Every structure is written in C-alpha cells, then in structure tokens.
Amino acid sequence: MDVELRHLRAFHVLATELNFTKAAARLHMTQQALSNQIKQLETRIGATLFQRSTRQVTLTDAGRTLLQRVPDILDTVGAAIADTRETESGERTELIIGIRGVTGLDITPRVLRTFAAEYPQVVVTVGKVGFDDASAGVLAGSTDVGLIWLPAPEGLAVTPLLAEERIALLPADHPLTAETAVPPAELAVQPFAWWTDNRDLMARDFMTLADYREGPATIGAEVATLEDLLAAVGSGQAVAVSVASVSRFFPWAGVVTRPLRDVPPAVLAVACRADDERPLVAAFVRTAAKAAAELVAEGEGSTPA
C-alpha cells in the first residue's frame, strides 16, 4: 500500500476536527485538496474512513480503528526525524516538565519513568515552577508541558488524566467532624489555610469552595508547605480542602479528614500551549494519558477524569 505521511496527517487532523473547513485551515490547504487526500487514503487502504453529509462528518468503524494507531505513527516519525537531526548536529533534545502541586501523586514518577523509557534520547528536566503559575510554566515558556490541576488558564490545551476526590481537613474538635460527609456550604464559610505564594484566584476559589458561598474566602492562616497547612488545621486556626491522596500523610496530630458531600472532584491534567504542535510534546501528552489509564486500571485510588 502506497500510503504517505501526508495522507495520515490529513486523516488525523480531519478525524480530530470532524470539519473539512477547520481541518483544511489547520493543514494550510484547500478543502478540495484535503478531500482528495482523504479519498486517496481510502482508496489505498481499501476502507471508507468517514461518513460525509451536508451537515456533519463522522468516523466509520474503520476510521476509528485507524485513529487508534495514527497518532503513535506520527509521533514516532516525528521523534525519529528529531533524533536524526540531533545526531547530525551533536545536540540532544530536552523536554522541560512543569509540575504544580502533584509531586505527592503516584502518577508523577510513573509518567516521567514511562516517558524516559520510551524516549531514552530525550533529556527530561523538571522545571522550577512558581506556586502561583497556574500553567506550570507553560504559558511563560519556561517549560514545554505541565502537570496541573484544573481549572486551567486560557491558552492551554489540556488532556485530563485523573480525578481525585476533594476532602475536608478539619481540626479534631471541629463541629463538622460529626458529619459523615461535610456539607460544602457549611465548610465554605470557615477560615481557610491558604498558600502564601499562591495568588492563583481560580485555584483558590476551587479549593475554598467559592461556588458554595457569597463573597471571598476568609483566610485564617497563610502557609508555605503542606506540613504548615496541616499544623494550621491541627491547631484550630483554619480548615482546608485537599485531594484524597493527601491521606498518605496521616495520621497527623489534631487533624481529621471527611468526605465532602456532592462536590465535583479535582481533575489532574497534562497541559501544553494550545498552538504547540511539536511531535515530542504530543508524545509526552500521549504517554501521560497512557500512564494514567494504567494507574486507574491497577486500582490505585484515582478514577478516570
């Protein structure tokens, strides 16, 4: 079969957009040229990949099967070309990963190890990230990709990885410890512990349950580390909301945890710039998604995002 990379790229973009106008614009070609490439691919493969109508474009079963393989093919070719260029120039490729508030999760080392094993020629560096940088350095350009908690700022393309239950951290003698599941509206009006260097308003609203109260959060204690936060809660200065995986730090003197009642989970995602089409970045995103799926399948406590 004389299938060319241009056919696979055209297929991948159209399968992603499911719109000839948008796909053609991304590929910098006319709609007619895109249609011709798709027809050529279907002829050479011997399968119909798309169902077309005046209103919509959808993938056929054969198209969905091909879509499962094509991204890896394009990533592999892109990485191979990059490797070849590096060999010629004597340089090595570096990918800088920003990590924001996820160092305690099992997913973090798993993603880094898996990517290093699959792309040993790439130097993987964990970049320094400001605590108030919601993009983990991606938008500033100091990192290539980031592992972040949603919600994410504009300008990022995000791929959700895992969902973590949000829990309440309470002083042991707090009245809300009598609840088997804490009502979010009652917790939202309590004084919270919050991070000294974190001025990310989206994150603060999410982790202080802003949707369940009127007005801003009351900050009862400013903290610099997780240990500071737990100490502030244990001493009765504040309450806090965290993700369920923080329970690995327990027991902690004076602190108890309770589930939150009917509150959406926190979602961990891998993020890159929305306009970043580098194959190596796409490969890292795909590796992170695969590692997250494996972690969920092993039943390590997190759920699919």
Short mmCIF file of C-alpha atoms in Angstrom, two decimals, residues 53-231:
data_model
loop_
_atom_site.label_atom_id
_atom_site.label_comp_id
_atom_site.label_asym_id
_atom_site.label_seq_id
_atom_site.Cartn_x
_atom_site.Cartn_y
_atom_site.Cartn_z
CA SER A 53 -23.24 14.51 4.79
CA THR A 54 -24.18 18.13 4.21
CA ARG A 55 -24.39 18.63 7.98
CA GLN A 56 -21.62 16.58 9.55
CA VAL A 57 -18.56 14.41 9.16
CA THR A 58 -18.25 11.27 11.31
CA LEU A 59 -15.74 8.47 11.59
CA THR A 60 -16.69 4.98 10.46
CA ASP A 61 -15.68 1.92 12.48
CA ALA A 62 -12.69 1.54 10.15
CA GLY A 63 -11.82 5.20 10.69
CA ARG A 64 -11.91 4.78 14.46
CA THR A 65 -9.63 1.76 14.18
CA LEU A 66 -7.10 3.76 12.15
CA LEU A 67 -7.32 6.69 14.55
CA GLN A 68 -6.12 4.45 17.38
CA ARG A 69 -2.81 3.90 15.55
CA VAL A 70 -2.12 7.05 13.56
CA PRO A 71 -1.10 9.40 16.41
CA ASP A 72 1.60 6.96 17.56
CA ILE A 73 2.83 6.59 13.97
CA LEU A 74 3.12 10.36 13.52
CA ASP A 75 4.80 10.77 16.93
CA THR A 76 7.31 8.03 16.13
CA VAL A 77 8.20 9.51 12.75
CA GLY A 78 8.49 12.98 14.24
CA ALA A 79 10.75 11.72 17.03
CA ALA A 80 12.86 9.76 14.55
CA ILE A 81 13.40 12.87 12.42
CA ALA A 82 14.28 14.88 15.53
CA ASP A 83 16.74 12.18 16.62
CA THR A 84 18.37 12.20 13.21
CA ARG A 85 18.79 15.97 13.26
CA GLU A 86 20.26 15.81 16.76
CA THR A 87 22.72 13.12 15.69
CA GLU A 88 23.85 15.31 12.80
CA SER A 89 24.19 18.39 14.99
CA GLY A 90 25.61 16.57 18.00
CA GLU A 91 22.87 18.04 20.23
CA ARG A 92 20.37 16.25 22.46
CA THR A 93 16.70 17.09 22.77
CA GLU A 94 15.50 18.39 26.12
CA LEU A 95 11.89 18.39 27.29
CA ILE A 96 11.16 20.52 30.35
CA ILE A 97 8.25 19.39 32.51
CA GLY A 98 6.48 21.77 34.89
CA ILE A 99 4.93 20.12 37.92
CA ARG A 100 2.47 22.09 40.04
CA GLY A 101 1.10 20.63 43.24
CA VAL A 102 1.27 17.00 42.12
CA THR A 103 4.60 15.77 43.48
CA GLY A 104 2.89 13.51 46.01
CA LEU A 105 0.85 11.57 43.48
CA ASP A 106 1.83 8.17 42.12
CA ILE A 107 1.13 9.40 38.59
CA THR A 108 4.06 11.85 38.59
CA PRO A 109 7.01 9.43 38.80
CA ARG A 110 5.16 6.92 36.63
CA VAL A 111 4.75 9.39 33.76
CA LEU A 112 8.38 10.51 33.97
CA ARG A 113 9.72 6.94 34.10
CA THR A 114 7.50 5.74 31.25
CA PHE A 115 8.45 8.64 29.00
CA ALA A 116 12.16 8.22 29.78
CA ALA A 117 11.94 4.52 28.90
CA GLU A 118 10.17 5.14 25.60
CA TYR A 119 12.29 8.14 24.58
CA PRO A 120 15.75 7.49 26.08
CA GLN A 121 17.34 10.00 23.71
CA VAL A 122 15.38 12.87 25.29
CA VAL A 123 16.74 14.67 28.33
CA VAL A 124 13.76 15.12 30.67
CA THR A 125 14.11 18.00 33.11
CA VAL A 126 11.67 19.03 35.82
CA GLY A 127 11.45 22.81 35.60
CA LYS A 128 11.12 25.17 38.54
CA VAL A 129 7.55 26.45 38.70
CA GLY A 130 6.21 29.40 40.65
CA PHE A 131 3.48 28.37 43.05
CA ASP A 132 1.11 30.97 41.63
CA ASP A 133 1.73 29.92 38.00
CA ALA A 134 -1.43 28.03 37.07
CA SER A 135 0.11 26.87 33.77
CA ALA A 136 3.18 25.31 35.47
CA GLY A 137 5.47 27.49 33.37
CA VAL A 138 3.96 26.53 30.01
CA LEU A 139 2.50 29.92 29.08
CA ALA A 140 5.65 31.72 30.20
CA GLY A 141 7.73 29.40 28.02
CA SER A 142 9.92 28.16 30.87
CA THR A 143 8.51 24.63 30.47
CA ASP A 144 7.27 22.62 27.48
CA VAL A 145 4.46 20.70 29.19
CA GLY A 146 2.95 20.74 32.65
CA LEU A 147 1.10 18.52 35.08
CA ILE A 148 -1.55 20.76 36.62
CA TRP A 149 -4.85 20.76 38.45
CA LEU A 150 -7.85 22.13 36.59
CA PRO A 151 -9.27 24.70 36.05
CA ALA A 152 -6.57 25.86 33.64
CA PRO A 153 -5.93 29.37 32.30
CA GLU A 154 -6.71 30.28 28.70
CA GLY A 155 -4.11 29.49 26.07
CA LEU A 156 -3.53 25.89 27.15
CA ALA A 157 -4.56 22.62 25.54
CA VAL A 158 -5.33 20.24 28.41
CA THR A 159 -5.79 16.47 28.49
CA PRO A 160 -7.48 15.28 31.71
CA LEU A 161 -5.69 12.36 33.33
CA LEU A 162 -7.16 11.51 36.74
CA ALA A 163 -9.96 12.63 39.02
CA GLU A 164 -9.26 12.89 42.75
CA GLU A 165 -11.98 13.23 45.37
CA ARG A 166 -11.81 16.51 47.28
CA ILE A 167 -11.86 16.08 51.03
CA ALA A 168 -12.18 18.36 54.06
CA LEU A 169 -9.29 18.72 56.50
CA LEU A 170 -10.66 19.67 59.91
CA PRO A 171 -9.38 20.31 63.43
CA ALA A 172 -10.15 17.23 65.51
CA ASP A 173 -12.54 19.18 67.76
CA HIS A 174 -14.37 20.99 64.95
CA PRO A 175 -18.19 20.61 64.97
CA LEU A 176 -18.18 19.47 61.33
CA THR A 177 -16.30 16.30 62.27
CA ALA A 178 -19.65 14.98 63.46
CA GLU A 179 -20.73 14.80 59.81
CA THR A 180 -20.04 11.61 57.84
CA ALA A 181 -19.85 13.84 54.74
CA VAL A 182 -19.35 17.57 55.18
CA PRO A 183 -21.89 19.92 53.51
CA PRO A 184 -19.78 22.22 51.29
CA ALA A 185 -21.82 25.33 52.12
CA GLU A 186 -21.00 24.89 55.82
CA LEU A 187 -17.29 24.39 55.19
CA ALA A 188 -17.06 27.25 52.67
CA VAL A 189 -17.68 29.94 55.32
CA GLN A 190 -14.96 28.66 57.68
CA PRO A 191 -11.50 30.29 57.84
CA PHE A 192 -9.19 28.51 55.40
CA ALA A 193 -5.48 27.82 55.33
CA TRP A 194 -4.01 29.08 52.05
CA TRP A 195 -0.60 29.27 50.45
CA THR A 196 1.49 32.40 50.98
CA ASP A 197 2.88 32.47 47.43
CA ASN A 198 -0.23 31.29 45.58
CA ARG A 199 -2.17 34.17 44.07
CA ASP A 200 -3.99 31.97 41.55
CA LEU A 201 -7.59 33.07 42.09
CA MET A 202 -9.08 30.19 40.10
CA ALA A 203 -7.29 27.64 42.26
CA ARG A 204 -8.19 29.45 45.47
CA ASP A 205 -11.86 29.64 44.55
CA PHE A 206 -11.91 25.96 43.62
CA MET A 207 -10.15 24.74 46.77
CA THR A 208 -12.04 27.06 49.14
CA LEU A 209 -15.44 26.10 47.66
CA ALA A 210 -16.32 29.56 46.32
CA ASP A 211 -19.32 28.11 44.46
CA TYR A 212 -20.97 27.42 47.82
CA ARG A 213 -20.78 30.85 49.45
CA GLU A 214 -21.19 34.53 48.72
CA GLY A 215 -18.08 36.67 48.81
CA PRO A 216 -14.40 35.86 49.12
CA ALA A 217 -12.88 33.20 51.34
CA THR A 218 -11.77 34.03 54.85
CA ILE A 219 -8.08 33.16 55.23
CA GLY A 220 -7.33 32.00 58.76
CA ALA A 221 -3.70 31.04 58.19
CA GLU A 222 -1.10 31.57 55.47
CA VAL A 223 1.17 28.57 54.93
CA ALA A 224 4.25 27.75 52.86
CA THR A 225 4.33 23.93 52.97
CA LEU A 226 1.93 21.03 53.38
CA GLU A 227 3.33 20.49 56.86
CA ASP A 228 2.50 24.14 57.69
CA LEU A 229 -1.04 23.63 56.38
CA LEU A 230 -1.61 20.52 58.46
CA ALA A 231 -0.19 22.26 61.52
#
